[in-house]
Coordinates of C-alpha atoms and ligand atoms in Angstrom, one line a residue:
M9 CA 40.2 -1.3 53.3
T10 CA 42.7 1.2 54.6
L11 CA 43.5 1.1 58.3
K12 CA 43.1 4.6 59.8
I13 CA 46.0 5.1 62.2
G14 CA 46.6 7.7 64.9
V15 CA 50.2 8.3 66.2
I16 CA 50.9 9.6 69.7
G17 CA 54.5 11.0 69.8
T18 CA 56.1 12.5 66.7
G19 CA 59.7 12.4 67.8
A20 CA 62.4 10.4 66.1
I21 CA 60.8 7.0 65.8
G22 CA 57.3 8.3 65.5
Q23 CA 58.3 10.3 62.4
D24 CA 60.1 7.3 61.0
H25 CA 57.0 5.1 61.4
I26 CA 54.8 7.9 59.9
R27 CA 57.2 8.1 56.9
R28 CA 57.3 4.4 56.3
I29 CA 53.5 3.9 56.6
T30 CA 52.9 6.9 54.2
N31 CA 55.6 6.2 51.7
V32 CA 56.8 2.6 51.9
L33 CA 54.1 0.3 53.3
S34 CA 50.6 -0.4 52.1
G35 CA 47.1 -0.6 53.7
G36 CA 47.5 2.0 56.4
E37 CA 46.9 5.8 56.5
I38 CA 48.0 8.3 59.2
V39 CA 44.8 10.2 60.0
A40 CA 45.7 11.7 63.4
V41 CA 48.8 12.8 65.2
T42 CA 49.7 14.4 68.5
D43 CA 52.8 15.3 70.5
V44 CA 53.4 17.5 73.6
N45 CA 55.4 19.5 71.1
Q46 CA 52.5 20.6 68.9
E47 CA 54.7 22.4 66.4
Q48 CA 56.6 19.2 65.7
A49 CA 53.3 17.3 65.1
K50 CA 52.1 20.0 62.7
Q51 CA 55.4 20.0 60.9
I52 CA 55.3 16.2 60.2
V53 CA 51.8 16.6 58.8
E54 CA 53.1 19.3 56.5
V55 CA 56.3 17.6 55.5
E56 CA 54.7 14.3 54.7
K57 CA 51.6 16.0 53.2
L58 CA 49.3 14.0 55.5
N59 CA 45.6 14.3 55.5
A60 CA 45.7 14.1 59.3
K61 CA 44.3 16.1 62.1
V62 CA 46.6 17.3 64.9
Y63 CA 45.1 16.5 68.3
D64 CA 45.7 18.4 71.6
D65 CA 46.6 15.3 73.5
G66 CA 46.9 11.5 73.3
H67 CA 43.5 10.8 75.0
A68 CA 41.5 13.0 72.6
L69 CA 43.2 11.2 69.7
I70 CA 42.4 7.7 71.2
Q71 CA 38.7 8.7 71.6
S72 CA 38.4 10.1 68.0
E73 CA 36.0 8.2 65.8
D74 CA 38.3 8.7 62.9
V75 CA 41.0 6.6 64.5
E76 CA 40.8 2.8 64.2
A77 CA 44.2 1.8 65.5
L78 CA 47.1 3.5 67.4
I79 CA 50.8 3.8 67.4
V80 CA 52.4 4.9 70.6
T81 CA 55.8 6.4 70.1
S82 CA 55.9 9.0 72.8
W83 CA 58.3 9.2 75.7
G84 CA 58.6 5.8 77.5
P85 CA 56.9 6.8 80.9
T86 CA 53.7 7.8 79.0
H87 CA 53.2 4.4 77.3
E88 CA 51.3 2.8 80.1
E89 CA 48.5 5.4 80.3
F90 CA 48.0 5.5 76.5
V91 CA 48.0 1.7 76.0
L92 CA 45.5 1.3 78.9
A93 CA 43.3 4.0 77.3
A94 CA 43.5 2.2 73.9
I95 CA 42.4 -1.1 75.5
K96 CA 39.5 0.7 77.2
A97 CA 38.5 2.1 73.9
G98 CA 38.8 -1.3 72.3
K99 CA 41.4 -0.1 69.7
P100 CA 44.4 -2.1 68.5
V101 CA 47.6 -0.5 69.6
F102 CA 51.3 -0.8 68.5
C103 CA 53.5 0.4 71.4
E104 CA 57.2 1.0 71.0
K105 CA 59.3 -0.4 73.8
P106 CA 59.0 -0.2 76.8
L107 CA 55.4 -1.3 77.1
A108 CA 55.6 0.4 80.5
T109 CA 58.5 1.5 82.6
T110 CA 57.8 -1.0 85.4
A111 CA 56.8 -4.7 85.5
E112 CA 53.8 -3.7 87.6
G113 CA 52.7 -1.3 84.9
C114 CA 53.1 -4.0 82.2
K115 CA 51.1 -6.4 84.4
K116 CA 48.3 -3.8 84.6
I117 CA 48.2 -3.8 80.8
V118 CA 48.2 -7.6 80.6
D119 CA 45.3 -7.7 83.1
A120 CA 43.3 -5.0 81.3
E121 CA 43.7 -6.8 77.9
M122 CA 42.7 -10.1 79.3
A123 CA 39.7 -8.5 81.0
Y124 CA 38.8 -6.9 77.6
G125 CA 38.8 -10.4 76.2
K126 CA 40.7 -9.9 72.9
P127 CA 44.4 -9.3 72.2
L128 CA 44.9 -5.7 71.1
V129 CA 48.4 -4.8 72.0
Q130 CA 51.7 -5.4 70.1
V131 CA 55.1 -4.3 71.4
G132 CA 57.8 -2.9 69.2
F133 CA 60.5 -5.6 69.5
M134 CA 61.5 -5.4 65.8
R135 CA 64.4 -7.9 66.0
R136 CA 61.9 -10.7 65.6
Y137 CA 61.3 -9.4 62.1
D138 CA 65.0 -9.2 61.1
K139 CA 65.7 -11.6 58.3
G140 CA 69.0 -12.7 59.9
Y141 CA 67.4 -13.6 63.2
R142 CA 64.5 -15.4 61.4
A143 CA 67.0 -17.5 59.4
L144 CA 68.9 -18.3 62.6
K145 CA 65.6 -19.3 64.3
N146 CA 64.8 -21.6 61.4
V147 CA 68.2 -23.4 61.9
L148 CA 67.3 -23.9 65.5
D149 CA 63.6 -24.9 65.0
Y150 CA 64.6 -27.5 62.4
Q151 CA 67.3 -28.9 64.8
K152 CA 70.0 -28.3 62.2
I153 CA 72.6 -28.0 65.0
G154 CA 70.8 -30.2 67.6
E155 CA 69.7 -28.8 70.9
P156 CA 71.1 -25.3 71.7
L157 CA 73.5 -25.4 74.6
I158 CA 75.2 -22.0 74.8
V159 CA 74.6 -18.6 73.2
H160 CA 77.3 -15.9 72.9
C161 CA 76.0 -12.4 72.1
A162 CA 77.4 -8.8 71.8
H163 CA 75.4 -5.6 71.6
R164 CA 77.9 -2.8 70.8
N165 CA 77.3 0.9 70.0
P166 CA 80.0 3.2 68.9
T167 CA 79.1 5.9 71.5
V168 CA 76.0 7.0 73.5
P169 CA 74.6 10.5 74.1
D170 CA 75.2 12.3 77.5
N171 CA 71.7 11.5 78.6
Y172 CA 72.5 7.7 78.5
I173 CA 73.0 7.1 82.2
G174 CA 72.3 4.7 85.1
D175 CA 70.8 1.4 84.2
M176 CA 70.2 2.2 80.5
A177 CA 72.7 -0.5 79.3
I178 CA 70.0 -2.8 80.6
T179 CA 66.7 -0.9 80.3
D180 CA 67.4 0.6 76.9
T181 CA 69.9 -1.7 75.3
L182 CA 69.9 -5.2 76.7
V183 CA 66.1 -5.3 76.5
H184 CA 66.3 -6.2 72.8
E185 CA 68.4 -9.3 73.5
I186 CA 66.1 -10.2 76.4
D187 CA 63.2 -10.3 74.0
V188 CA 64.8 -11.8 70.9
L189 CA 66.7 -14.6 72.7
R190 CA 63.6 -16.1 74.5
W191 CA 61.8 -16.0 71.1
L192 CA 64.8 -17.5 69.3
L193 CA 65.2 -20.3 71.8
N194 CA 61.5 -20.9 72.7
D195 CA 62.6 -20.7 76.3
D196 CA 62.3 -18.4 79.3
Y197 CA 64.9 -17.2 81.8
A198 CA 65.6 -18.7 85.2
S199 CA 68.4 -16.5 86.5
V200 CA 70.9 -13.7 85.8
Q201 CA 74.3 -12.5 87.0
I202 CA 76.1 -9.4 85.8
V203 CA 79.8 -9.0 86.0
T204 CA 81.7 -5.8 85.2
P205 CA 85.1 -6.0 83.6
K206 CA 87.5 -3.2 83.6
T207 CA 85.7 0.0 82.5
S208 CA 86.6 1.6 79.2
S209 CA 88.4 5.0 79.8
L210 CA 86.1 6.3 77.0
A211 CA 82.9 5.7 79.0
K212 CA 81.3 8.9 80.3
N213 CA 79.0 10.0 83.1
G214 CA 80.2 7.3 85.5
L215 CA 78.9 4.5 83.2
K216 CA 80.3 1.1 83.8
D217 CA 81.0 0.0 80.3
P218 CA 81.2 -2.8 79.1
I219 CA 79.1 -5.2 81.2
M220 CA 78.7 -8.9 80.8
V221 CA 75.3 -10.4 81.4
L222 CA 75.1 -14.1 82.2
L223 CA 71.7 -15.6 81.8
E224 CA 70.5 -19.1 82.4
T225 CA 67.2 -20.4 80.8
K226 CA 64.7 -22.7 82.3
K227 CA 66.0 -25.5 79.9
G228 CA 69.5 -24.9 81.2
I229 CA 70.9 -23.0 78.2
R230 CA 73.7 -20.5 79.2
I231 CA 73.8 -17.1 77.5
D232 CA 76.4 -14.4 77.7
V233 CA 75.7 -11.0 76.4
E234 CA 78.5 -8.3 76.2
V235 CA 76.8 -4.9 76.3
F236 CA 79.4 -2.3 75.2
V237 CA 78.0 1.1 74.3
N238 CA 81.3 3.0 73.8
C239 CA 83.1 0.5 71.6
Q240 CA 83.9 3.3 69.1
F241 CA 84.2 1.2 66.0
G242 CA 80.5 0.7 65.0
Y243 CA 77.1 -0.7 65.8
D244 CA 77.7 -4.3 66.0
I245 CA 75.2 -7.1 66.9
Q246 CA 76.5 -10.6 67.3
C247 CA 74.8 -13.8 68.2
Q248 CA 76.3 -17.3 68.0
V249 CA 74.4 -20.4 69.1
V250 CA 76.4 -23.4 70.1
G251 CA 74.4 -26.6 69.6
E252 CA 75.0 -30.3 70.1
T253 CA 76.2 -30.9 66.5
G254 CA 77.3 -27.4 65.3
T255 CA 77.3 -23.7 65.7
A256 CA 75.1 -21.1 64.0
N257 CA 75.9 -17.4 63.7
L258 CA 73.5 -14.4 63.1
P259 CA 74.4 -13.3 59.5
E260 CA 76.4 -10.1 59.2
P261 CA 74.6 -7.2 57.3
S262 CA 75.4 -7.5 53.7
S263 CA 78.3 -5.2 52.6
V264 CA 80.6 -4.8 49.7
I265 CA 83.7 -6.9 50.1
M266 CA 86.7 -4.8 49.1
R267 CA 90.3 -5.8 48.2
S268 CA 92.2 -2.6 48.2
E269 CA 95.5 -1.1 49.5
A270 CA 96.6 -4.6 50.5
K271 CA 93.5 -5.1 52.7
L272 CA 90.5 -7.3 52.4
S273 CA 87.6 -5.4 54.1
T274 CA 83.9 -5.1 54.7
E275 CA 82.1 -2.1 56.1
I276 CA 80.7 -2.1 59.6
L277 CA 77.5 -0.1 60.2
V278 CA 77.6 2.7 62.8
D279 CA 73.9 3.7 63.1
W280 CA 71.3 1.3 64.7
K281 CA 68.6 2.7 62.5
D282 CA 70.5 1.4 59.4
R283 CA 71.0 -2.1 60.9
F284 CA 67.3 -2.8 61.5
I285 CA 65.6 -0.5 58.9
E286 CA 64.2 -3.4 57.0
S287 CA 62.9 -5.1 60.1
Y288 CA 60.9 -2.0 61.1
D289 CA 59.3 -2.1 57.6
I290 CA 58.4 -5.7 57.9
E291 CA 57.2 -5.3 61.5
L292 CA 54.8 -2.4 60.7
Q293 CA 53.5 -4.0 57.5
D294 CA 52.8 -7.2 59.5
W295 CA 51.0 -5.1 62.2
I296 CA 48.8 -3.4 59.6
N297 CA 47.9 -6.7 58.0
S298 CA 47.2 -8.5 61.3
T299 CA 45.3 -5.6 62.7
K300 CA 43.0 -5.7 59.7
K301 CA 42.4 -9.4 60.3
G302 CA 41.6 -8.6 64.0
I303 CA 44.6 -10.5 65.4
V304 CA 47.9 -9.7 67.1
S305 CA 50.7 -11.7 65.4
G306 CA 53.8 -9.9 66.9
P307 CA 55.2 -9.5 70.4
T308 CA 52.4 -9.3 72.9
A309 CA 51.7 -7.4 76.1
W310 CA 52.8 -10.7 77.8
D311 CA 56.2 -10.4 76.0
G312 CA 56.4 -6.8 77.1
Y313 CA 55.7 -7.8 80.7
V314 CA 58.3 -10.7 80.7
V315 CA 61.0 -8.3 79.3
A316 CA 60.2 -5.8 82.2
V317 CA 60.5 -8.6 84.8
V318 CA 63.8 -9.8 83.4
S319 CA 65.1 -6.3 83.0
D320 CA 64.3 -5.6 86.7
A321 CA 66.1 -8.8 87.7
C322 CA 69.2 -7.7 85.6
V323 CA 69.2 -4.3 87.4
E324 CA 69.1 -6.1 90.8
A325 CA 71.9 -8.4 89.7
R326 CA 74.0 -5.6 88.7
N327 CA 73.5 -3.7 91.9
S328 CA 74.0 -6.7 94.1
G329 CA 76.6 -8.7 92.1
E330 CA 74.6 -11.8 93.0
I331 CA 72.9 -14.4 90.9
V332 CA 69.3 -13.3 90.9
S333 CA 66.4 -15.7 90.2
I334 CA 63.8 -14.7 87.6
A335 CA 60.2 -15.6 88.1
T336 CA 57.9 -14.5 85.3
G337 CA 55.1 -17.0 86.0
D338 CA 53.4 -19.2 83.4
I339 CA 52.2 -17.7 80.2
P340 CA 48.4 -17.2 80.5
E341 CA 46.2 -19.3 78.1
F342 CA 45.0 -16.0 76.6
Y343 CA 48.5 -15.5 75.0
K344 CA 49.3 -19.0 74.0
G345 CA 47.9 -18.9 70.5
N346 CA 50.1 -15.9 69.6
L347 CA 51.9 -16.4 66.3
S348 CA 55.0 -14.4 67.1
I349 CA 56.9 -17.5 68.1
V350 CA 57.0 -18.7 64.5
G351 CA 60.2 -17.9 62.6
E352 CA 60.7 -17.7 58.9
A353 CA 63.7 -16.9 56.8
Ligands
LIG426 P1 61.9 11.1 71.1 O1 62.6 11.5 69.8 O2 62.2 11.8 72.3 O3 60.3 11.2 70.8 C1 59.3 11.1 71.8 C2 58.3 12.1 71.5 O4 57.2 12.0 72.4 C3 58.8 13.6 71.7 O5 58.5 14.4 70.6 C4 58.1 14.0 73.0 O6 58.0 15.4 73.1 C5 56.8 13.3 72.9 N1 56.0 13.1 74.1 C6 56.4 13.0 75.4 N2 55.4 12.9 76.2 C7 54.2 13.0 75.4 C8 52.9 12.9 75.7 N3 52.4 12.8 76.9 N4 52.0 13.0 74.6 C9 52.5 13.0 73.3 N5 53.8 13.1 73.0 C10 54.7 13.1 74.0 O7 62.1 9.6 71.4 P2 62.2 8.4 70.3 O8 63.6 8.0 70.1 O9 61.3 8.6 69.2 O10 61.6 7.2 71.2 C11 60.2 7.1 71.5 C12 60.0 5.7 72.1 O11 60.3 4.7 71.1 C13 60.8 5.4 73.3 O12 60.1 4.7 74.3 C14 62.0 4.5 72.8 O13 62.5 3.6 73.7 C15 61.3 3.8 71.7 N6 62.2 3.4 70.6 C16 62.3 2.1 70.2 C17 63.2 1.8 69.3 C18 63.3 0.3 68.8 O14 64.4 -0.1 68.4 N7 62.3 -0.5 68.9 C19 64.0 2.7 68.7 C20 63.9 4.0 69.0 C21 63.0 4.4 70.0 P3 59.1 16.2 73.8 O15 60.4 15.9 73.1 O16 58.7 17.6 73.7 O17 59.2 15.8 75.2

């Protein structure tokens, strides 16, 4: 059985997911697409030689009898309305982050899904599918370094475009660490403080860059995340867990080790798309397989909601300079059986 998928939003990542479902993965077929830019939607149908209808808007696509499941890859502020409409139609939906742009919007989705009575929503936090993070999770889950005590992280981009402004270091960049670290540690956050060191002279548009995010979890683990989006040298994701009996580092992406011109060197990636390309494949394949079984096995609407609450607290902490408490509430029974907490190398 092939899962008939409709895609709302055929921009960068929408096209990427269409390409992987059509050419790389199995068990899914793109039968419908839409975008406010209709020309772009028509073009992807042509380029990928899809047997897909181009719809006028997302709501018409969601209602279509031809569409069994949805991928929402439109502009962030539109996600909430499309995910709510998908739940209303009883259709499984994979939504790229953010689930909604406000914690309130995410909570509406959680409430609508629980009222519907069956999990339908998966959020696109792909780092949980990265082999390196899964291997690191195995080390922690099997207590190979004892209980985790401290986590040191860095999220570095070489540069960012001119439209990267305001709180985006938190709402666009840090959100990946917010999700993956609570999954990695089987824990939730209790508080956050943000400190701003000297700003790089290469940061543009009044951006304070880098920032240091200091999180504390409910179990008392201390996390520091350096977010530095104008580091110049590459796209660099670091994560080191300090445990009671050892340390464990996120593996570096594999690269040729060169001895040349009196130097021992390995390449550093510069594009985030290359760093996590395999995790997107694994993520989408897992979504197709799980959707066919009628389950959600990846990050849930609850996970999307928690990230939004923590992200809001981070923004408040940055604006106030204070330590801000984080209250996400207890995970509802409805979401407890979710499988996304399981790691595998
Ligand atoms: P993008 O290139 O700007 O694509 C978004 C597309 O959605 C654009 O073609 C836009 O059209 C279209 N759109 C806007 N409103 C729409 C509506 N009401 N109905 C249908 N289409 C609509 O952005 P992107 O980089 O693909 O990102 C899309 C989403 O994915 C964002 O939420 C982003 O945060 C997320 N994302 C996640 C990851 C990840 O690592 N998980 C990576 C990349 C992106 P116009 O351009 O004409 O407005």
